C-alpha atoms as one frame of an Amber mdcrd trajectory, in Angstrom:
protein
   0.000   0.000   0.000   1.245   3.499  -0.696   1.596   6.140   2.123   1.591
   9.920   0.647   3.760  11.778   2.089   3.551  16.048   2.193   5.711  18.606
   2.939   5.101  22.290   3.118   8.118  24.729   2.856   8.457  28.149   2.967
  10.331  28.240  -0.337  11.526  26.814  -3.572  14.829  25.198  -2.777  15.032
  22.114  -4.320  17.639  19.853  -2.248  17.677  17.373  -5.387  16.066  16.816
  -8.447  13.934  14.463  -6.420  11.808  17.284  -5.061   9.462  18.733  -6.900
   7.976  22.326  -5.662   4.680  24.342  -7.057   5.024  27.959  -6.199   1.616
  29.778  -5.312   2.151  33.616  -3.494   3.957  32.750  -0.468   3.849  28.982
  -0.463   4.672  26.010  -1.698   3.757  22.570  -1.825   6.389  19.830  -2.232
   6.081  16.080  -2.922   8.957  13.674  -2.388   9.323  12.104  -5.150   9.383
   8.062  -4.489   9.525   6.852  -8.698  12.748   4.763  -7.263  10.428   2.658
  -4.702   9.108   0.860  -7.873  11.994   0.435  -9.678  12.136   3.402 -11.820
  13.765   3.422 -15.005  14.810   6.716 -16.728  14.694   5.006 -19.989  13.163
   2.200 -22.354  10.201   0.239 -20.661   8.749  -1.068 -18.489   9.183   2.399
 -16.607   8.845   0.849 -13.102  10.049  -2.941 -12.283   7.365  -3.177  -9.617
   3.250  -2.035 -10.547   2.582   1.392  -9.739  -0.828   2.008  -9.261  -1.866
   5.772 -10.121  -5.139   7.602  -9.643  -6.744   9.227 -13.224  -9.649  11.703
 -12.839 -11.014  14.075 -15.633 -13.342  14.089 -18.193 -14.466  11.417 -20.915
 -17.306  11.467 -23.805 -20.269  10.118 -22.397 -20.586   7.472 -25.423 -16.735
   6.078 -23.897 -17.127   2.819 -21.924 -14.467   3.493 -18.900 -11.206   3.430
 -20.181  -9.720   0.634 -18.482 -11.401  -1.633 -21.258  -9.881   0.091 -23.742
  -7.066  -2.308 -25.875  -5.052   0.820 -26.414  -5.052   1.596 -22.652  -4.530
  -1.659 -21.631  -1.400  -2.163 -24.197  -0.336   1.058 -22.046  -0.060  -0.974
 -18.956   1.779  -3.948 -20.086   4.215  -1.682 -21.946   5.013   0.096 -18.609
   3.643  -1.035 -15.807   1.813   1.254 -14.689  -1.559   0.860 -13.599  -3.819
   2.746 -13.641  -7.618   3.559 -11.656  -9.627   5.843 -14.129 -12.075   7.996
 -12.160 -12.851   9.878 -15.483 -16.640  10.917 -15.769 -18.913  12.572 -18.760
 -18.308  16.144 -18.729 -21.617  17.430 -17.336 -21.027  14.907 -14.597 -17.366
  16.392 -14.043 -18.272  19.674 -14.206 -20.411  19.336 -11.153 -17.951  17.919
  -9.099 -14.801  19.480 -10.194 -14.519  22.653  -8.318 -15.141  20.122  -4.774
 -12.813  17.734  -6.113  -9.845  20.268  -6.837 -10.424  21.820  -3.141 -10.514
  18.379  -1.541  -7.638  16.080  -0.062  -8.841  13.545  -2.288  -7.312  14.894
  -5.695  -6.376  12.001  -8.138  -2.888  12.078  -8.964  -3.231  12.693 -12.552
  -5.890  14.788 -14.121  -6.478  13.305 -18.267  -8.533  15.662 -20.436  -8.391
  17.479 -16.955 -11.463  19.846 -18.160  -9.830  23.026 -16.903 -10.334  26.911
 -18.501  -7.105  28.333 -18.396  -8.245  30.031 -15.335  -8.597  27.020 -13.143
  -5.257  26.081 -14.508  -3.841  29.410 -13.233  -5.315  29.330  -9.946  -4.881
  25.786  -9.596  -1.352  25.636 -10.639  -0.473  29.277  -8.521  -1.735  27.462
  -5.508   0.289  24.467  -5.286  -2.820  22.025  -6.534  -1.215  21.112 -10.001
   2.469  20.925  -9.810   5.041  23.050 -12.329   5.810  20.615 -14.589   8.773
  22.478 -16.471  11.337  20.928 -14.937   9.989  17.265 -15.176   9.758  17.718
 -19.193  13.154  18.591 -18.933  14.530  15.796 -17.196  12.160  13.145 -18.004
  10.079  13.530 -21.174  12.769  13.782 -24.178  10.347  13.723 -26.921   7.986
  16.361 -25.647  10.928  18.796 -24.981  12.046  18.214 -28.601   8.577  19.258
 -29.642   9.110  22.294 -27.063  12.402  23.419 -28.914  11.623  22.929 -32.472
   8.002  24.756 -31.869   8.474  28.165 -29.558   4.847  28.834 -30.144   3.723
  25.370 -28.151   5.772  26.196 -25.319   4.374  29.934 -25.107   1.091  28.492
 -25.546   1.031  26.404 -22.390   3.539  28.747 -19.901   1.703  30.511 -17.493
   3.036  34.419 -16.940   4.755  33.020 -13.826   7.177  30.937 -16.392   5.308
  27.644 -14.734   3.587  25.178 -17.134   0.963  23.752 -15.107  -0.492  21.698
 -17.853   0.525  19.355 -20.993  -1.159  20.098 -24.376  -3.086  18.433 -26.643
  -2.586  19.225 -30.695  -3.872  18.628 -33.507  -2.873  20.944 -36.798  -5.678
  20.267 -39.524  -6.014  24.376 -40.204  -9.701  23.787 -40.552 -11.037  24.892
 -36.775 -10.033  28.878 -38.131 -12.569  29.021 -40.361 -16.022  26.740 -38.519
 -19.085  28.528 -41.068 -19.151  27.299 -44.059 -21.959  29.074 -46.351 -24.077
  26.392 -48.398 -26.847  26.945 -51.007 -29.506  24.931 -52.368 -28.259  24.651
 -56.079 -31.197  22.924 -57.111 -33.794  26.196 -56.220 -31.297  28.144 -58.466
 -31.128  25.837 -61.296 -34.988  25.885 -60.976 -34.696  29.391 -61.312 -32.528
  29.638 -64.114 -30.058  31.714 -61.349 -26.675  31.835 -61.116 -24.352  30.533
 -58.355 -23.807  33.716 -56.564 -20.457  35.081 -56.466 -21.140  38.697 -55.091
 -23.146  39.588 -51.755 -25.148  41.781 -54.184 -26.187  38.161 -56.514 -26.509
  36.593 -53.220 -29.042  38.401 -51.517 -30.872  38.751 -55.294 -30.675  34.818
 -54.930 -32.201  35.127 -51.384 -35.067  37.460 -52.612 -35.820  35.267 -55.359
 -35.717  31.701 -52.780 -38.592  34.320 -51.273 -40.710  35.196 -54.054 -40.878
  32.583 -56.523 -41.665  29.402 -54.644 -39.043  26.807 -55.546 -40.015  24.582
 -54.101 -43.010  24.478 -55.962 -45.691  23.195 -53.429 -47.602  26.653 -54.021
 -46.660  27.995 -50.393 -44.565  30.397 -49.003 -42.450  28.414 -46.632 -39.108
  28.494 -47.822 -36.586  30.049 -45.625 -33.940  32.228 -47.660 -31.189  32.363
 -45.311 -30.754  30.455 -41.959 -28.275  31.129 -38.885 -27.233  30.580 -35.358
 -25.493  33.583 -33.386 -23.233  32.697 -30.845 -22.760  29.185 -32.871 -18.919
  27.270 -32.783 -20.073  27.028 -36.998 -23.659  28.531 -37.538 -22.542  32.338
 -37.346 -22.797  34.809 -40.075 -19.640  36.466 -39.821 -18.341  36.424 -43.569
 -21.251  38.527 -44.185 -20.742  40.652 -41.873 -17.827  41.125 -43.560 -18.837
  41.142 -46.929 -21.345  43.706 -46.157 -19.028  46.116 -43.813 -15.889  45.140
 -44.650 -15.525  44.132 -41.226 -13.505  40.181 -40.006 -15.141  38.898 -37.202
 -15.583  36.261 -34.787 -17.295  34.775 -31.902 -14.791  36.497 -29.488 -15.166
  39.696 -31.852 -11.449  39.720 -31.054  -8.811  40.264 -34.162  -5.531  40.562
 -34.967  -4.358  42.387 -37.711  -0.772  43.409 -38.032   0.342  42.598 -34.528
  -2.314  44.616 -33.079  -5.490  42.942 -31.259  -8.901  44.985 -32.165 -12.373
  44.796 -30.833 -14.487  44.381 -33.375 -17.913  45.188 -32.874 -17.938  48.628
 -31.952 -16.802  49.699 -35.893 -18.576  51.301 -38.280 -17.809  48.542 -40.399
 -19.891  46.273 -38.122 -22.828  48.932 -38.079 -22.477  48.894 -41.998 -22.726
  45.244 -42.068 -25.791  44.862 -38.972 -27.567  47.691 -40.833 -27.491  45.423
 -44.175 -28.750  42.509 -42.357 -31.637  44.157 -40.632 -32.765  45.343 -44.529
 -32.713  41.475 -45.207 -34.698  40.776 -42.237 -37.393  43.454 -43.396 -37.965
  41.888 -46.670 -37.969  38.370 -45.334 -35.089  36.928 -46.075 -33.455  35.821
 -42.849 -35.193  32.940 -40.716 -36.869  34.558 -37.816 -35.256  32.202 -35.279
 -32.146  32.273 -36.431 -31.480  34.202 -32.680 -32.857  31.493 -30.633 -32.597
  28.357 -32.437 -30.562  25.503 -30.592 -28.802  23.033 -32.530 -31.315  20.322
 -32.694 -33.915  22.794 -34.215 -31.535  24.203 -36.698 -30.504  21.076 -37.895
 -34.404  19.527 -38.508 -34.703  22.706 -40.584 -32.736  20.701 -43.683 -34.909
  17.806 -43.315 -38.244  18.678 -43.622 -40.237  16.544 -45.037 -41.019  19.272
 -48.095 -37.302  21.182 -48.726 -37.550  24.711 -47.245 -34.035  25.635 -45.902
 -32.634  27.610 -49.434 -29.066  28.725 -47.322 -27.091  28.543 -44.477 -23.829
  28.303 -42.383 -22.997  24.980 -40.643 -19.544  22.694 -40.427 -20.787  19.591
 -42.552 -23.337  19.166 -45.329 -24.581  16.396 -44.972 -25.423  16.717 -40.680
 -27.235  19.365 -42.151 -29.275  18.237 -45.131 -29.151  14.593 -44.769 -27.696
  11.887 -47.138 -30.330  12.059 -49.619 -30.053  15.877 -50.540 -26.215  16.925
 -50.509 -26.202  16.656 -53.924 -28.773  19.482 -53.749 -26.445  21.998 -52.179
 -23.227  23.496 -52.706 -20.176  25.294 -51.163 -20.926  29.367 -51.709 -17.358
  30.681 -50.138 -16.162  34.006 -49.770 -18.731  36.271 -51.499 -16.625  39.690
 -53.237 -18.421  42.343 -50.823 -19.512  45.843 -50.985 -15.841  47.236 -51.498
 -15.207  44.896 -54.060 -12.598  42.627 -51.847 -13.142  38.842 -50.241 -13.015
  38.881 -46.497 -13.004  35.424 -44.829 -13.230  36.247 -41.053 -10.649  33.957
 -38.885 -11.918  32.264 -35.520  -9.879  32.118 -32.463 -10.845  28.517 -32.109
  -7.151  26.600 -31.251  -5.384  23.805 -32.816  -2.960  23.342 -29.295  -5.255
  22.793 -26.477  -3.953  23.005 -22.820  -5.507  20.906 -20.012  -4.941  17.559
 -22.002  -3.293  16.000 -18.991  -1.863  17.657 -15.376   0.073  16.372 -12.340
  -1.313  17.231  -8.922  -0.142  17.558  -5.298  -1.354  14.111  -4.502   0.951
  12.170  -6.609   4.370  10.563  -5.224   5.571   9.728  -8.370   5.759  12.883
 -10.636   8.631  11.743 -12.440   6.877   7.969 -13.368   4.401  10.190 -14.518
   6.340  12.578 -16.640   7.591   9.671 -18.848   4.347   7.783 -19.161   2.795
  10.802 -20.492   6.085  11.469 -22.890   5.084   7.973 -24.715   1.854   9.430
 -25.720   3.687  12.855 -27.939   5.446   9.909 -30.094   3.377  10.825 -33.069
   2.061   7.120 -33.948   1.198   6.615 -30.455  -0.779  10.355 -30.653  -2.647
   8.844 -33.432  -3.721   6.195 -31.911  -4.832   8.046 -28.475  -6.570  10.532
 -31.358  -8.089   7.852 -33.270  -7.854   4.287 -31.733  -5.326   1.743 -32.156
  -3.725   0.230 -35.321  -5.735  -3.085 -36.055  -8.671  -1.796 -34.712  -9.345
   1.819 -36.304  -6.375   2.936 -38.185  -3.807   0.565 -40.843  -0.663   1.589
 -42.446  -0.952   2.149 -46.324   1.307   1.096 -48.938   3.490   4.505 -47.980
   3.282   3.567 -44.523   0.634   6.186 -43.681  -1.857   5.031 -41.241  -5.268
   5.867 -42.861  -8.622   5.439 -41.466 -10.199   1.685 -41.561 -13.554   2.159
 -42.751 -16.210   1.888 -39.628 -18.903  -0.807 -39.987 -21.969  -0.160 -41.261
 -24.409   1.786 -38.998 -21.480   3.088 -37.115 -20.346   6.497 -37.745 -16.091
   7.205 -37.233 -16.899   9.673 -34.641 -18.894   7.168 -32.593 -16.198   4.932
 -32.983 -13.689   7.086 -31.819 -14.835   7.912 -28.800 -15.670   4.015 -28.243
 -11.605   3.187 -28.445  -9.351   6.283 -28.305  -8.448   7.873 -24.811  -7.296
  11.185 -26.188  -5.103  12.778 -23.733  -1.753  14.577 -24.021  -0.957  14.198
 -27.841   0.534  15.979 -31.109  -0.433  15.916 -35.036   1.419  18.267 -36.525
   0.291  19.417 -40.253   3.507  17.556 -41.046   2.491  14.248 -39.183  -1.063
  14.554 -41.156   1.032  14.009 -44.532   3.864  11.758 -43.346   2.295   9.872
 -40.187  -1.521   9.374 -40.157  -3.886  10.744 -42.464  -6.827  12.685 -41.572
 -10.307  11.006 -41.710 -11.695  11.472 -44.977 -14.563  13.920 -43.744 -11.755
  16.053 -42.467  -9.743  16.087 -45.341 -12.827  16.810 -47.361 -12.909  19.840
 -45.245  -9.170  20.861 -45.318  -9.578  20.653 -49.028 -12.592  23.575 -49.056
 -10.965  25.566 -46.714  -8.251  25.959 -48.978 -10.183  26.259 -52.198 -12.439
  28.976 -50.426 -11.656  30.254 -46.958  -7.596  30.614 -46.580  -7.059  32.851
 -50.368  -8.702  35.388 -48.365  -8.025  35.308 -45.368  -8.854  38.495 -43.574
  -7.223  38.580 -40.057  -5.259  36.750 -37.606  -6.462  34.633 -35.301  -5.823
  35.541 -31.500  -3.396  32.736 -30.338  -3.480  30.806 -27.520  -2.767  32.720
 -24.813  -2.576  31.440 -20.945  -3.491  35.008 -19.341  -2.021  35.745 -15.845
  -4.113  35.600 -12.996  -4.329  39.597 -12.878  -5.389  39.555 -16.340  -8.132
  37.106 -15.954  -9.703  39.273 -13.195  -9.157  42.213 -15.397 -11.174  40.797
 -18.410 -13.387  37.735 -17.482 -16.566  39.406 -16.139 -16.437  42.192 -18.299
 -15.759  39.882 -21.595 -19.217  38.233 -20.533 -20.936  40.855 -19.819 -19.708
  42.634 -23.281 -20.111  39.833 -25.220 -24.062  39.280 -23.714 -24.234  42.843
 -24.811 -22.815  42.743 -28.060 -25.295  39.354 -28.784 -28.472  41.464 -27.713
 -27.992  43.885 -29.824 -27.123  42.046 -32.718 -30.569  40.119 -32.585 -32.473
  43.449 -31.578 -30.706  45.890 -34.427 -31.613  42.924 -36.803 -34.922  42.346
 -36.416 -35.832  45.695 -35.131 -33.645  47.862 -37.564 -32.633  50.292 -34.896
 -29.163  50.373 -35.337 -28.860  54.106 -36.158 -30.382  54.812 -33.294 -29.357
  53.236 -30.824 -25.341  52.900 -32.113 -23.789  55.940 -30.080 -25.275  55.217
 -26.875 -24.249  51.218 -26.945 -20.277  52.646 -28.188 -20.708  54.542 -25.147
 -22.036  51.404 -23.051 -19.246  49.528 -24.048 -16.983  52.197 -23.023 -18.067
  51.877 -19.509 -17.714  48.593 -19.169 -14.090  48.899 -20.138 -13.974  47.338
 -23.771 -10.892  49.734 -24.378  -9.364  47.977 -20.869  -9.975  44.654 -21.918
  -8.528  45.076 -25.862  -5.599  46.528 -23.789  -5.299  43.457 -21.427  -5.613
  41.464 -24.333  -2.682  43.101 -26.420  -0.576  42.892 -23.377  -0.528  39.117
 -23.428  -0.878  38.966 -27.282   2.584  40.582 -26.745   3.915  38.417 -23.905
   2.780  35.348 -25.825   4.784  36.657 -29.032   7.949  36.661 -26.844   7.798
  33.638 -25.856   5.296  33.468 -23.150   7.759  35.589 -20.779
């Protein structure tokens, strides 16, 4: 049986590189390491001679059976003996127990998909729960701190502004999470039309008027919706057109970067242009009225009605949308040439390096066991296979020795599948391992493939990267990014389907104003700046 043992210090002298300290104000919390009491072996495997038994709590899909009956976990154990008691729960599940759980003396030792914001991982990691794991990747994970040194931008991404990292990544560089609404029209209405596939926002909206007016459906009735949308959507938004129409990028966040400097974006009059536009469509009835409160599961039904109504929309995949039996009715739209005669495809902040894949807390004895069973997983075929499932059961190598997708049986989808036999956890796919290591599922690469064609030519703005604000700067900006952004939402809805823009622009500049919207930006391009040097 093992018998934690704790010791509290007054400060971070390290007596050996067999004490581990996490800094947080005036103390710390240090764990003794005891790797050597099973046997520990700083290189090949098994990693430990003797079983060492370690704790797991996070997060899991709730489709997941528990993943001690996984193959690919249990090939884990054998390879290094280390065992391992996974306390990982659906997310809603977690969620609810989390905050207790971090505050308790019952912490697992290892937190997998830990389910943190970046601000739990500050606090959490500034207060001596998670331990500083910078000097553990240096001594004992060798192919994570190559990844570190060939790729500055991972390393900024997941150091905290107290030059800690609290938390190992998880990354995955397909370039297609920049650019989540993809702009689809029914083809077949236009054909029946005798219109052309739109290439203008001007020969769109004529295209929307005429999905209004002319009843292509042909069932006699005015039900077709022109143009449906979700606000506040990961991939339902209408951003482009909001560029198109104002010559304004934006994004969820309505947070830019352009030319090293980070801009608000929805307090310009190119955003007032491109509301203003919208609220005309709304007037003559071309924008679904519940395109401000739909959920997903409503949205979604709206493509397979029993008669076809839905004549355009944004959404991440065609056929979720529209169903099997009418992609063929549909097709890509793209970047529409806008009002000042230019292409604007608005970038999301949405981030191909995740942090909070995996973390080390103050309950674990064994930190440096740990630190090298984790390493396995950023060997890029073993980060496929904790991505995708394990080769023989998901994934076999082609004749270039690329592992590519087995096809899933019938009835099952490869997202279902995934989550039935791949952990996920700390691991990398670079856009290098995508061509040389593992392909990407086909649906993917379908969608790499259109983002190229018609999203990246015209590319309008940086995205903002992924920063791990400081603990002052999350108090500085988290309540009043909420409360902006709930603004900012309101508004939208209420301009559009009220057309009061004009009226009502100066005083909502102003609002913004005093809730610090010029304070926050600034906050923002502090750490943009930080982040850009490194993360120091």
């Amino acid at each position: 049986m093992r018998h934690r043992r704790f010791y509290l210090t007054a400060s971070l002298a390290l007596a050996s590189s067999a004490l581990l300290a996490g800094c947080s104000g005036g103390d710390t919390a240090s764990v003794e390491d005891k790797s050597a009491d099973y046997g520990f072996n700083a290189e090949g495997l098994p990693i430990v001679d003797e079983t060492l038994t370690l704790t797991f709590g996070g997060t899991k899909s709730a489709l997941a059976p528990d993943y001690s009956g996984m193959e690919l976990v249990m090939q884990w154990e054998k390879d290094t003996n280390v065992a391992i008691t996974w306390e990982n729960l659906p997310e809603q599940v977690y969620a609810e127990k989390k905050n207790l759980m971090l505050a308790s003396e019952e912490l697992p030792e290892v937190l997998y998909n830990t389910g943190l914001t970046d601000a739990e991982i500050v606090q959490n990691g500034s207060n001596g729960t998670l331990l500083p794991l910078e000097d553990l990747i240096a001594e004992h994970a060798p192919t994570f701190s190559k990844i570190l040194e060939d790729r500055p931008d991972i390393r900024a991404a997941i150091t905290a502004s107290d030059g800690h990292i609290y938390s190992l990544p998880s990354i995955e560089e397909l370039g297609i999470l920049q650019y989540p609404n993809f702009l689809y029209i029914n083809k077949a209405w236009l054909d029946a039309l005798d219109l052309p596939m739109p290439k203008t926002i001007d020969e769109y909206r004529e295209a929307l008027e005429a999905f209004a007016t002319q009843d292509p459906n042909g069932n006699g009735e005015a039900d077709e919706i022109p143009l449906s949308f979700r606000t506040d959507s990961f991939c339902a938004n209408p951003h482009d057109l909001i560029a198109a129409l104002g010559g304004q990028p934006e994004n969820n966040d309505h947070r830019i970067v352009r030319d090293g400097k980070v801009e608000f974006t929805a307090n310009t009059d190119g955003y007032k242009a491109g509301v203003e536009a919208l609220a005309g469509w709304y007037a003559d009835g071309l924008i679904d009225p519940e395109s401000f409160s739909q959920d997903d599961v409503a949205y979604l039904s709206k493509g397979k009605s029993t008669t076809p109504t839905l004549g355009s929309f944004f959404w991440w995949e065609l056929k979720e949308m529209v169903g099997e039996d009418r992609v063929d009715d549909y097709e890509m739209v793209g970047i529409l040439e806008g009002v000042n005669g230019e292409k604007l495809a608005s970038v999301a902040n949405n981030q191909e390096i995740s942090r909070g894949a995996m973390a080390i807390t103050r309950a674990n004895e064994y930190p440096a066991a740990t630190m090298r069973w984790a390493d396995r997983l950023y060997d890029p075929v073993m980060s496929a296979q904790a991505s995708w499932g394990p080769i023989g059961v998901t994934l076999e190598e082609d004749e270039n020795g690329v592992l590519v997708q087995i096809p899933a049986k019938a009835g099952e989808s490869e997202g279902e599948r995934r989550q039935q036999v791949a952990p996920g956890g700390p691991k990398i796919t670079t856009a290098e391992h995508f061509e040389t290591v593992v392909a990407p599922e086909p649906r993917a690469k379908e969608r790499q493939d259109l983002v190229t064609e018609f999203h990246a030519p015209f590319k309008a703005n940086e995205a903002y990267p992924p920063v791990l604000l400081s603990n002052e700067e999350l108090e500085q900006v988290s309540f009043a990014v909420t409360d902006i952004n709930s603004v900012v939402k309101e508004k939208f809805a209420s301009w559009i389907t009220n057309g009061t823009v004009a009226q009502e622009w100066d005083g909502y500049v102003s609002q913004l104003q005093t809730m610090g919207v010029d304070d926050v930006t600034a906050t923002y391009q502090q750490a943009y700046d930080r982040f850009q040097q490194g993360g120091k």
